[in-house]
Each structure stands twice: as C-alpha cells, then as structure tokens.
Coordinates of C-alpha atoms in Angstrom, one line a residue:
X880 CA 34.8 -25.4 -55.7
X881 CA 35.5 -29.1 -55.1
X882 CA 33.2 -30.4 -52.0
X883 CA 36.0 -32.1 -50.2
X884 CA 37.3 -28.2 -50.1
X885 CA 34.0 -26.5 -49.3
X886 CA 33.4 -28.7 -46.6
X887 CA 37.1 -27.9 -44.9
X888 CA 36.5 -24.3 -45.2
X889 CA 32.5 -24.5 -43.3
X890 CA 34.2 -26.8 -40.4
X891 CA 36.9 -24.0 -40.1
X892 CA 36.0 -21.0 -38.4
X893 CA 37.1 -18.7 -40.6
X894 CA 35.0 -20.5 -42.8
X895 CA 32.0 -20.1 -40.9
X896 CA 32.7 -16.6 -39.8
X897 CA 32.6 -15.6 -43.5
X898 CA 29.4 -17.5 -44.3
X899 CA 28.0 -15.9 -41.4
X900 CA 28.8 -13.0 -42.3
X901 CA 27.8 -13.5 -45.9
X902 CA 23.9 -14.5 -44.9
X903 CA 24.1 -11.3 -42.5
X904 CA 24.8 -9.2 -45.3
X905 CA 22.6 -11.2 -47.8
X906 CA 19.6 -10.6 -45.6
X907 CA 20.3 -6.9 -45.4
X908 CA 20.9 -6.1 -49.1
X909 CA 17.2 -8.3 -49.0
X910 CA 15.4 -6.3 -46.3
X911 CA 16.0 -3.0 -47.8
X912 CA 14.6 -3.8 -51.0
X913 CA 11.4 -5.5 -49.4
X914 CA 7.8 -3.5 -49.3
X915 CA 7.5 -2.5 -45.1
X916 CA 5.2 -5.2 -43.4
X917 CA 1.7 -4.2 -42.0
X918 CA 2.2 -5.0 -38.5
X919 CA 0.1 -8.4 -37.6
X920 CA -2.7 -7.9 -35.3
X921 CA -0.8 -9.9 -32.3
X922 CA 2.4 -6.8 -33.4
X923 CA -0.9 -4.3 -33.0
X924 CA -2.2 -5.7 -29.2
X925 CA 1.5 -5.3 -28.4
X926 CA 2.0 -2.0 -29.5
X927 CA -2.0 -1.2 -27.6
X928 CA -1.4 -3.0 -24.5
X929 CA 1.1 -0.1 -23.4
X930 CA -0.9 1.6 -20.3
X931 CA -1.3 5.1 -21.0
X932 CA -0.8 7.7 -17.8
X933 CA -3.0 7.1 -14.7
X934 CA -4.4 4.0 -16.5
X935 CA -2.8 1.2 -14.2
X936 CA -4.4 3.2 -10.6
X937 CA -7.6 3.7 -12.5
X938 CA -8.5 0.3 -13.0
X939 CA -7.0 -0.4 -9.7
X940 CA -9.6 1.7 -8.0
X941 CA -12.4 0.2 -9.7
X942 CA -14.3 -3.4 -9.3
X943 CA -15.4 -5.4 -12.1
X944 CA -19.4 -5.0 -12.8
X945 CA -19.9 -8.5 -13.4
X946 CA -18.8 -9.8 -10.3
X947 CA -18.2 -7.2 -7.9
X948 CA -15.6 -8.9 -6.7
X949 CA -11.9 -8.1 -8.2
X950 CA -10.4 -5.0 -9.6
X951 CA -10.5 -4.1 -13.3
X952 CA -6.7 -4.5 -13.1
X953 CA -6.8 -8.2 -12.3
X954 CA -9.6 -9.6 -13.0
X955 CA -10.5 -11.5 -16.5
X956 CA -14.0 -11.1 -18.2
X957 CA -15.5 -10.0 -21.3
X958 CA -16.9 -6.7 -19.7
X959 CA -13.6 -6.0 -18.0
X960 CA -11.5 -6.4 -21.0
X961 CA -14.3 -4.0 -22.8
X962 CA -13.7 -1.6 -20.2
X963 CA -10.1 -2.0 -19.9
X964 CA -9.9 -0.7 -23.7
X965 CA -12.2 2.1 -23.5
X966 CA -10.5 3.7 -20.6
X967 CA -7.0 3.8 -22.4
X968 CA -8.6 4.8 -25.2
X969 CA -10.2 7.9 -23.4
X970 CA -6.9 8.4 -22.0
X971 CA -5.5 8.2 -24.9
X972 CA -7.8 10.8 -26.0
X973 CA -6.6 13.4 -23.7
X974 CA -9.4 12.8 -21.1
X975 CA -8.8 13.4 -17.3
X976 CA -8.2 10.6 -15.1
X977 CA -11.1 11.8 -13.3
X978 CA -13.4 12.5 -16.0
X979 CA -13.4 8.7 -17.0
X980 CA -13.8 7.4 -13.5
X981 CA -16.6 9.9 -13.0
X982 CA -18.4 8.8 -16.0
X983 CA -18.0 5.1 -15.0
X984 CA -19.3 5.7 -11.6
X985 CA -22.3 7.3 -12.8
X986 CA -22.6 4.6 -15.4
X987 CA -21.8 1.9 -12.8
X988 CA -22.5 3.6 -9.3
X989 CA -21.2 4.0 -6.3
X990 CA -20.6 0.4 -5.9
X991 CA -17.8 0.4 -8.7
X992 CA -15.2 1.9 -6.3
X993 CA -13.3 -0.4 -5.1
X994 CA -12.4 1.5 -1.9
X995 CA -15.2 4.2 -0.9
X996 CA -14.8 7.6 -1.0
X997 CA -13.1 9.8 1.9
X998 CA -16.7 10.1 3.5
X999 CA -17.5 8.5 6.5
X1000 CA -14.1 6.6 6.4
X1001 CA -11.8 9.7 6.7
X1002 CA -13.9 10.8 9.5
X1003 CA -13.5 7.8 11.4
X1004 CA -9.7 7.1 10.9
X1005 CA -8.8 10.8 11.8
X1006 CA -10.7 10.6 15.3
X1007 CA -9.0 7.2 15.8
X1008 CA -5.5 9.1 15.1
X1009 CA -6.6 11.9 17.3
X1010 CA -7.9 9.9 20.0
X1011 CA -4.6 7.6 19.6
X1012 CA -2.8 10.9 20.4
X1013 CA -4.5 12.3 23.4
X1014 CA -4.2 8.9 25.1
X1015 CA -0.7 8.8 24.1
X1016 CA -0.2 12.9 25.3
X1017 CA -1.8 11.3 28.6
X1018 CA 0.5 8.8 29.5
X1019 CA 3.7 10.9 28.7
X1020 CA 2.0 13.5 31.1
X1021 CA 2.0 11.0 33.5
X1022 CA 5.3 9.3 33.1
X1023 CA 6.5 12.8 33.6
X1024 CA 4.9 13.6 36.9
X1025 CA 5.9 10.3 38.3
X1026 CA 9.7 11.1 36.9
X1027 CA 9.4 14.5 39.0
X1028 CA 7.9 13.1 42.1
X1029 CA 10.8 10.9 42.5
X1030 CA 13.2 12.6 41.6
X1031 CA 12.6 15.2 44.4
X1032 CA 14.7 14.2 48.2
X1033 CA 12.4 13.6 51.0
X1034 CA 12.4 16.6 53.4
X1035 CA 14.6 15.6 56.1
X1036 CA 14.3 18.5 58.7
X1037 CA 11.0 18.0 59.0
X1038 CA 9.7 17.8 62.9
X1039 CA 7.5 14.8 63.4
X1040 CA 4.7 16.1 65.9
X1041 CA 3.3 14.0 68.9
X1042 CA 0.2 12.6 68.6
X1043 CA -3.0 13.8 70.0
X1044 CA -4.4 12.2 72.7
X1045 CA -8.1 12.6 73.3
X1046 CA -10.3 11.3 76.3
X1047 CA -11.0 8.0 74.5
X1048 CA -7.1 7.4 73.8
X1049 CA -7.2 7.5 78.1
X1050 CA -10.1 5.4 78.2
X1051 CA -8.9 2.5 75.7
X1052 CA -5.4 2.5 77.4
X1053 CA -7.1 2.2 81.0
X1054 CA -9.2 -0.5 79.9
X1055 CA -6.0 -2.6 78.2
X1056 CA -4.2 -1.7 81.9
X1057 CA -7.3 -3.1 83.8
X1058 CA -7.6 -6.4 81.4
X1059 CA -3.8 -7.0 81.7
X1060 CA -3.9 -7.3 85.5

C-alpha cells in the first residue's frame, strides 16, 4: 500500500475502527499464548488487604500498644500494621473473633480495649436509664392529678357557714367601737 493511501484510510474512521479492532484481536491471539504472570507483590497486598469477617470491629475495639492513643483501625505504626496482619491471618484461619481479641488482651491487657468492658459502665448507664424513668413516671403522675383536679366543677350548692364568734371576737370589735368614738 502507497502511504498517501494508508494515511486516508487511518484518518477515516472506518479506518481506525479496523485498526482498532485489529490490535484488539492481535493482543488476544498474544495473551493466550503467553505463560500466566506471577502476581507482583503490590497485585499480592491487593489481593491480602481484603478484611476478612469481624476483622474491621476488631481492630476498631482495640488501641494501638505503642501509643495508647488510636484504634488499630486508624492508626499507622510498625506494631499496628504487625498486628493488623496477624489478626486477619487468624481469621483467616478459622479463629473466633473472640478467641483473637482474647489472646491479645491477655498479651496486651486490659488497657488494649478501646472501650472497657460492660462492668462498672453498664451498671452505671442502666441506673441512669432507670432513674431517668422514675423521674419521668413522676412528672406524668403529676401532670395527671393536676389534669383531674381541674377538670372537676366546683361544688356549687355548697352552704357557706357563719363564722364563729368567740369572746375575743366581742372584745376586739368593742375596743375598734370605743377607739372610733
């Protein structure tokens, strides 16, 4: 083929449709012939850094032992990234969720949790919920007397009775009687 020609067909589309489609199939025919790749070691992190079940709240629960400051889900050290790989490889294993955090709080102690456990804490936040609902049983107790008490009519047949007069009700008004004179 002359160039002047080659070069009108490549600026067609046609043209480039067809040698598109002629590397596609070029690169197929290729690939299948080819030995399979071993995957590179970044292809190898990708395919590890898939969280296996319960992996993701696990290191949420737990603090990093070098700092005690972050979770093992966010923060970045040496001994966090250590840790991070051997619980998904226990996972990966088969073993419990709470088997590994077991082991690493008996490794670590206590202090590893990242919130404690249900002790003392559960104790306190169900008598503040209780507490929260007597008071609140109170006041609607309350609210509901008041709502009866004014809701029921005065009495109107209801004879007011005279006073009682006693000997120093005489004596005061004698005394008023004398002064106004």
């Amino acid at each position: 083929m002359s160039s002047p020609l080659r070069l009108r067909l490549l600026r067609s589309s046609r043209g480039r449709r067809a040698a598109a489609l002629a590397a596609a199939l070029a690169s197929v025919a290729l690939s299948g012939r080819a030995e399979p790749a071993t995957p590179s070691p970044a292809a190898a992190e990708l395919v590890d850094s898939t969280p296996a079940p319960g992996e993701r709240a696990l290191e949420g629960r737990l603090l990093a032992p070098c700092c005690w400051d972050q979770t093992l889900d966010v923060h970045e050290s040496a001994v966090t990234q250590e840790l991070r790989r051997e619980i998904r490889a226990r996972l990966r294993r088969g073993e419990a969720v709470d088997t590994v955090e077991q082991d690493l709080i008996a490794r670590y102690g206590d202090r590893i949790r990242a919130a404690p456990s249900s002790g003392v804490l559960g104790k306190v936040a169900l008598g503040m919920m209780l507490g929260i609902a007597v008071a609140f049983l109170g006041v609607f107790a309350l609210l509901r007397s008041w709502r009866r008490s004014a809701a029921q009519p005065a009495p109107s047949n209801v004879a007011i009775a005279a006073p009682v007069r006693d000997e120093y009700d005489e004596r005061l008004d004698d005394e008023l009687r004398m002064r106004d004179a």
